[in-house]
Amino acid sequence: MNKRIVYSISLFTIDVTYDIIEKWIKIAGSYFEPQRMSINQGGTRKYNEKKMYENIKKELQNGVQLRLSDEDNSFWISYNAQSAHITSMTMILEDAKELFLDRAIDELMVEKGIVASKCSLEDDTLQNLEDVDLYKWKGGNMWGVKTKYSKTFNRKVIDTEYNPGHSHRPNGIWFGARYMMWFGRPYYQYIEKGKLKSFRNCYENVELDNEVIRIRLYENLWDYDKKASRKIQWDFRRSVGIDIVAHQLEESEAKTPRTNAAIEIFMGNFPNGGTRLTKSYFDDQDNNVTKDKAAKVRICEFSEKGELLASEEKRLE
């Protein structure tokens, strides 16, 4: 596996507009020249900027699954207008371009981001692989790797819970410990801002505009497999409670009926000319919660292009 870096950033689906998608694509295009593209179920074909944007505008009301790539770099957007939660952008790049993209992620997070991260693609892949054969095939060393028996697959698999770089994604929101991480205000309903801000066993911990916290666990990205780096990852997880919160959310997600959502999305024709209406539920502390725990609802109406046309907030009885 080549030396490549994976960047990921997430924001709430209700915050996604055509302009934001276009901005993300332009950021990707400033780092590599796409040769191929894939949009929704259209299959992979030669990159054509005009057709790409035409298809995005056409499909925006329902959702956009976009991939752009060349021989070494890739870019994905996963946006589902019918989804009640998360839209994500992922970019895989050669490491020579990393510093410029760090600044772009800073700006995106300050705007509307929930959480973002940066790490080695190889490390992230191996830290989250359960299949033993695939792990070995990708160059993983089984020495010291914990395994468990899987009833689902009827065989031995890697127990990734023992890996310091493993990830959780309850409700589509990333939890883990990567080389560099950004945390936005919406994330603090899960992990307290104070816990993140006070973590000091790291190379860098700074607060950006709009209360965004950026943490860099160790100095050199490619030192991920050093004992000291792994120790810092574990220390971060335990100090801020990453796994405790992630496991609680995963259990809650498994038990929560889909009808009791934190965000509801409706398609149709609405009073201000919009075609999409969202209802987001909050408690009195402005935490986004499921409908049964909410004290108020925020109603937003969007145009076909994703522009906000009207919004109002109502108390729930």
Coordinates of C-alpha atoms in Angstrom, one line a residue:
M1 CA 0.0 0.0 0.0
N2 CA 1.5 3.4 -1.0
K3 CA 2.1 6.3 1.4
R4 CA -1.3 7.9 1.2
I5 CA -3.3 10.1 3.5
V6 CA -7.1 9.9 4.2
Y7 CA -9.0 13.0 5.2
S8 CA -12.7 12.7 6.3
I9 CA -15.2 15.4 7.3
S10 CA -18.8 15.2 8.3
L11 CA -21.7 17.6 8.7
F12 CA -25.4 17.4 9.2
T13 CA -27.3 16.6 6.1
I14 CA -29.7 19.5 6.7
D15 CA -26.7 21.9 6.4
V16 CA -25.8 20.6 2.9
T17 CA -26.4 22.8 -0.1
Y18 CA -25.4 22.7 -3.7
D19 CA -22.8 25.4 -3.0
I20 CA -21.2 23.3 -0.3
I21 CA -20.9 20.3 -2.6
E22 CA -19.5 22.5 -5.3
K23 CA -17.0 23.9 -2.9
W24 CA -15.8 20.5 -1.8
I25 CA -15.4 19.4 -5.4
K26 CA -13.3 22.5 -6.2
I27 CA -11.1 21.7 -3.2
A28 CA -10.5 18.2 -4.5
G29 CA -9.8 19.6 -8.0
S30 CA -7.1 21.9 -6.6
Y31 CA -5.2 18.9 -5.3
F32 CA -5.5 16.5 -8.3
E33 CA -7.0 16.4 -11.8
P34 CA -9.8 13.8 -11.9
Q35 CA -9.6 11.3 -14.7
R36 CA -12.7 9.2 -13.8
M37 CA -16.0 9.8 -12.1
S38 CA -18.9 7.8 -10.7
I39 CA -22.3 9.4 -9.8
N40 CA -25.0 7.4 -8.0
Q41 CA -25.7 4.3 -10.0
G42 CA -24.2 5.6 -13.2
G43 CA -21.1 3.5 -13.2
T44 CA -17.5 4.7 -13.6
R45 CA -16.7 6.8 -16.7
K46 CA -14.3 9.4 -18.0
Y47 CA -14.4 12.6 -16.1
N48 CA -16.6 15.3 -17.6
E49 CA -17.0 18.4 -15.4
K50 CA -20.1 19.7 -17.2
K51 CA -22.0 16.4 -17.0
M52 CA -20.9 16.0 -13.4
Y53 CA -22.5 19.2 -12.3
E54 CA -25.6 18.6 -14.5
N55 CA -26.1 15.3 -12.7
I56 CA -25.5 16.7 -9.3
K57 CA -28.1 19.4 -9.8
K58 CA -30.5 16.8 -11.2
E59 CA -30.0 14.4 -8.3
L60 CA -29.6 16.8 -5.4
Q61 CA -33.1 16.5 -4.2
N62 CA -32.7 12.8 -3.6
G63 CA -29.0 12.5 -2.9
V64 CA -25.5 12.4 -4.4
Q65 CA -23.0 9.6 -4.2
L66 CA -20.0 11.0 -6.1
R67 CA -16.5 9.6 -6.6
L68 CA -13.7 11.3 -8.5
S69 CA -10.3 9.7 -9.0
D70 CA -7.0 9.5 -10.9
E71 CA -4.3 6.8 -10.5
D72 CA -3.2 7.9 -7.0
N73 CA -5.9 10.1 -5.5
S74 CA -9.6 9.7 -4.8
F75 CA -12.5 11.9 -3.6
W76 CA -15.9 10.8 -2.3
I77 CA -19.1 12.6 -1.3
S78 CA -21.9 10.6 0.4
Y79 CA -25.0 12.8 0.6
N80 CA -28.5 11.3 1.0
A81 CA -31.2 14.0 1.1
Q82 CA -33.6 11.4 2.5
S83 CA -31.3 10.6 5.4
A84 CA -31.9 12.2 8.8
H85 CA -28.3 12.6 9.7
I86 CA -24.8 12.8 8.3
T87 CA -23.2 13.8 5.0
S88 CA -19.5 12.9 4.6
M89 CA -16.6 13.8 2.4
T90 CA -13.5 11.6 2.1
M91 CA -10.3 12.4 0.2
I92 CA -7.3 10.1 -0.3
L93 CA -4.1 12.0 -1.4
E94 CA -0.4 11.6 -1.9
D95 CA 1.3 13.0 1.3
A96 CA 3.0 15.9 -0.5
K97 CA -0.2 17.9 -0.5
E98 CA -1.3 17.4 3.1
L99 CA -0.4 20.8 4.6
F100 CA -2.5 22.7 2.1
L101 CA -5.5 20.5 2.8
D102 CA -5.1 20.9 6.5
R103 CA -6.0 24.6 6.1
A104 CA -9.0 23.8 3.9
I105 CA -10.3 21.4 6.6
D106 CA -9.8 24.1 9.2
E107 CA -12.1 26.4 7.2
L108 CA -14.7 23.8 6.4
M109 CA -14.9 22.8 10.1
V110 CA -15.3 26.4 11.3
E111 CA -18.2 26.8 8.8
K112 CA -20.4 23.9 9.7
G113 CA -18.4 20.8 10.5
I114 CA -19.2 18.2 13.1
V115 CA -16.0 16.2 13.1
A116 CA -13.0 15.6 10.8
S117 CA -9.8 13.6 10.8
K118 CA -6.6 12.9 9.0
C119 CA -4.4 9.7 9.1
S120 CA -2.4 7.2 7.2
L121 CA -4.7 5.2 4.8
E122 CA -2.7 2.0 5.5
D123 CA -2.9 2.4 9.2
D124 CA -6.7 3.2 9.2
T125 CA -7.4 0.2 7.0
L126 CA -5.4 -2.3 9.1
Q127 CA -6.7 -0.9 12.4
N128 CA -10.3 -1.6 11.4
L129 CA -10.0 -4.8 9.4
E130 CA -11.6 -7.9 11.0
D131 CA -10.9 -10.4 8.3
V132 CA -7.7 -12.2 9.2
D133 CA -6.7 -13.3 5.7
L134 CA -7.4 -9.9 4.2
Y135 CA -5.4 -8.3 7.0
K136 CA -2.4 -10.5 6.2
W137 CA -2.8 -9.9 2.5
K138 CA -2.6 -6.2 3.1
G139 CA 0.6 -6.6 4.9
G140 CA -0.6 -6.7 8.5
N141 CA 1.5 -8.5 11.1
M142 CA -0.6 -10.8 13.4
W143 CA 1.9 -10.7 16.3
G144 CA 0.1 -9.4 19.3
V145 CA -3.2 -8.9 17.4
K146 CA -6.3 -10.0 19.4
T147 CA -8.8 -12.3 17.8
K148 CA -12.3 -13.6 18.7
Y149 CA -14.8 -16.1 17.4
S150 CA -17.5 -14.7 15.2
K151 CA -20.8 -16.5 15.2
T152 CA -21.9 -14.4 12.2
F153 CA -19.0 -15.7 10.0
N154 CA -18.4 -18.9 11.9
R155 CA -14.7 -18.3 12.1
K156 CA -12.0 -16.4 13.9
V157 CA -11.8 -12.6 13.2
I158 CA -9.7 -9.8 14.5
D159 CA -11.1 -8.0 17.6
T160 CA -10.6 -4.4 16.6
E161 CA -11.6 -3.1 20.0
Y162 CA -8.1 -3.9 21.1
N163 CA -6.6 -1.7 18.3
P164 CA -5.9 1.9 19.4
G165 CA -6.9 3.3 16.0
H166 CA -10.3 1.5 15.6
S167 CA -13.4 3.5 14.7
H168 CA -17.0 3.6 15.7
R169 CA -19.8 5.3 13.6
P170 CA -23.1 5.4 15.6
N171 CA -25.7 7.3 13.6
G172 CA -23.0 8.0 11.0
I173 CA -20.8 10.1 13.4
W174 CA -17.2 9.1 13.7
F175 CA -15.6 8.3 17.0
G176 CA -11.9 7.2 17.3
A177 CA -8.3 8.3 17.7
R178 CA -6.5 9.4 14.6
Y179 CA -3.3 11.3 14.0
M180 CA -5.1 14.6 13.6
M181 CA -8.7 15.4 14.5
W182 CA -11.1 18.4 14.4
F183 CA -14.1 18.7 16.6
G184 CA -17.0 21.1 16.0
R185 CA -19.7 22.5 18.3
P186 CA -22.3 19.8 17.4
Y187 CA -19.8 17.1 18.6
Y188 CA -19.8 18.5 22.1
Q189 CA -23.2 17.0 22.8
Y190 CA -21.4 13.7 22.7
I191 CA -17.9 14.5 24.1
E192 CA -17.7 17.5 26.4
K193 CA -15.6 20.3 24.9
G194 CA -13.8 20.7 28.2
K195 CA -12.5 17.1 28.0
L196 CA -11.2 17.6 24.5
K197 CA -9.7 21.0 25.2
S198 CA -7.9 19.9 28.3
F199 CA -6.2 16.8 26.7
R200 CA -2.5 17.6 26.9
N201 CA -0.7 14.3 26.1
C202 CA -0.4 15.3 22.4
Y203 CA 1.7 17.3 20.0
E204 CA -0.9 20.0 19.4
N205 CA -4.2 21.1 20.9
V206 CA -5.6 24.4 19.6
E207 CA -8.9 26.1 19.5
L208 CA -9.9 27.6 16.1
D209 CA -12.8 30.0 15.4
N210 CA -16.4 29.0 16.2
E211 CA -15.1 26.8 19.1
V212 CA -13.5 24.2 16.8
I213 CA -10.8 22.2 18.5
R214 CA -8.0 20.6 16.5
I215 CA -5.9 17.9 18.1
R216 CA -2.7 16.4 16.6
L217 CA -1.7 13.4 18.7
Y218 CA 1.9 13.0 17.6
E219 CA 4.4 15.0 15.5
N220 CA 5.0 12.8 12.4
L221 CA 2.0 11.2 10.7
W222 CA 4.1 8.2 9.6
D223 CA 5.1 7.3 13.2
Y224 CA 1.7 5.8 13.8
D225 CA 3.0 2.3 14.6
K226 CA 5.6 3.5 17.2
K227 CA 4.9 2.4 20.7
A228 CA 4.7 6.0 21.9
S229 CA 2.2 6.9 19.3
R230 CA -0.1 4.0 20.1
K231 CA 0.1 4.9 23.8
I232 CA -1.0 8.4 23.1
Q233 CA -4.0 7.1 21.0
W234 CA -5.1 4.9 24.0
D235 CA -4.6 7.8 26.4
F236 CA -6.8 10.0 24.2
R237 CA -9.6 7.4 24.0
R238 CA -9.6 6.8 27.7
S239 CA -9.2 10.5 28.8
V240 CA -12.1 11.8 26.8
G241 CA -14.3 8.7 27.0
I242 CA -14.5 8.0 23.2
D243 CA -15.3 4.3 23.5
I244 CA -17.8 4.7 26.5
V245 CA -19.8 7.2 24.5
A246 CA -19.6 5.3 21.2
H247 CA -20.8 2.1 22.8
Q248 CA -23.7 3.8 24.5
L249 CA -24.7 5.4 21.3
E250 CA -24.5 2.1 19.4
E251 CA -26.7 0.4 22.0
S252 CA -29.2 3.3 21.8
E253 CA -29.1 3.2 18.0
A254 CA -30.0 -0.5 18.1
K255 CA -32.9 0.0 20.4
T256 CA -34.3 3.3 19.0
P257 CA -37.3 2.8 16.6
R258 CA -36.7 4.6 13.3
T259 CA -40.0 6.5 13.8
N260 CA -38.4 8.3 16.8
A261 CA -35.8 10.2 14.9
A262 CA -33.7 13.2 15.8
I263 CA -34.2 14.7 12.4
E264 CA -37.1 14.1 10.0
I265 CA -37.0 15.0 6.3
F266 CA -40.0 15.4 4.0
M267 CA -40.2 15.8 0.3
G268 CA -43.0 17.7 -1.5
N269 CA -44.2 21.2 -2.3
F270 CA -44.2 23.6 0.6
P271 CA -45.6 27.1 1.3
N272 CA -42.4 29.1 0.5
G273 CA -41.8 27.2 -2.8
G274 CA -39.5 24.7 -1.3
T275 CA -39.3 21.0 -2.2
R276 CA -37.6 19.7 1.1
L277 CA -38.7 20.3 4.7
T278 CA -36.7 19.2 7.8
K279 CA -37.8 18.9 11.4
S280 CA -34.8 18.8 13.8
Y281 CA -35.5 18.1 17.5
F282 CA -33.7 19.7 20.4
D283 CA -33.7 19.8 24.2
D284 CA -33.5 23.0 26.2
Q285 CA -29.7 23.0 26.0
D286 CA -29.9 22.9 22.2
N287 CA -28.6 19.3 21.9
N288 CA -30.0 17.5 18.9
V289 CA -32.1 14.6 20.5
T290 CA -34.7 12.1 19.5
K291 CA -38.3 13.3 19.2
D292 CA -39.5 11.7 22.4
K293 CA -36.9 13.7 24.4
A294 CA -37.2 17.0 22.7
A295 CA -38.5 20.3 24.1
K296 CA -38.6 22.1 20.8
V297 CA -38.5 21.5 17.0
R298 CA -36.7 23.6 14.4
I299 CA -38.5 23.5 11.0
C300 CA -36.5 24.4 7.8
E301 CA -37.7 24.6 4.3
F302 CA -35.2 24.2 1.4
S303 CA -35.3 24.9 -2.4
E304 CA -34.5 22.2 -4.9
K305 CA -30.9 23.5 -5.0
G306 CA -30.6 23.2 -1.2
E307 CA -31.0 26.9 -0.4
L308 CA -32.7 27.7 2.9
L309 CA -36.0 29.5 2.2
A310 CA -37.6 29.7 5.6
S311 CA -37.1 28.5 9.2
E312 CA -39.0 28.6 12.5
E313 CA -38.6 27.1 15.9
K314 CA -41.6 25.8 18.0
R315 CA -42.0 24.6 21.5
L316 CA -43.3 21.1 21.9
E317 CA -46.1 20.4 24.4

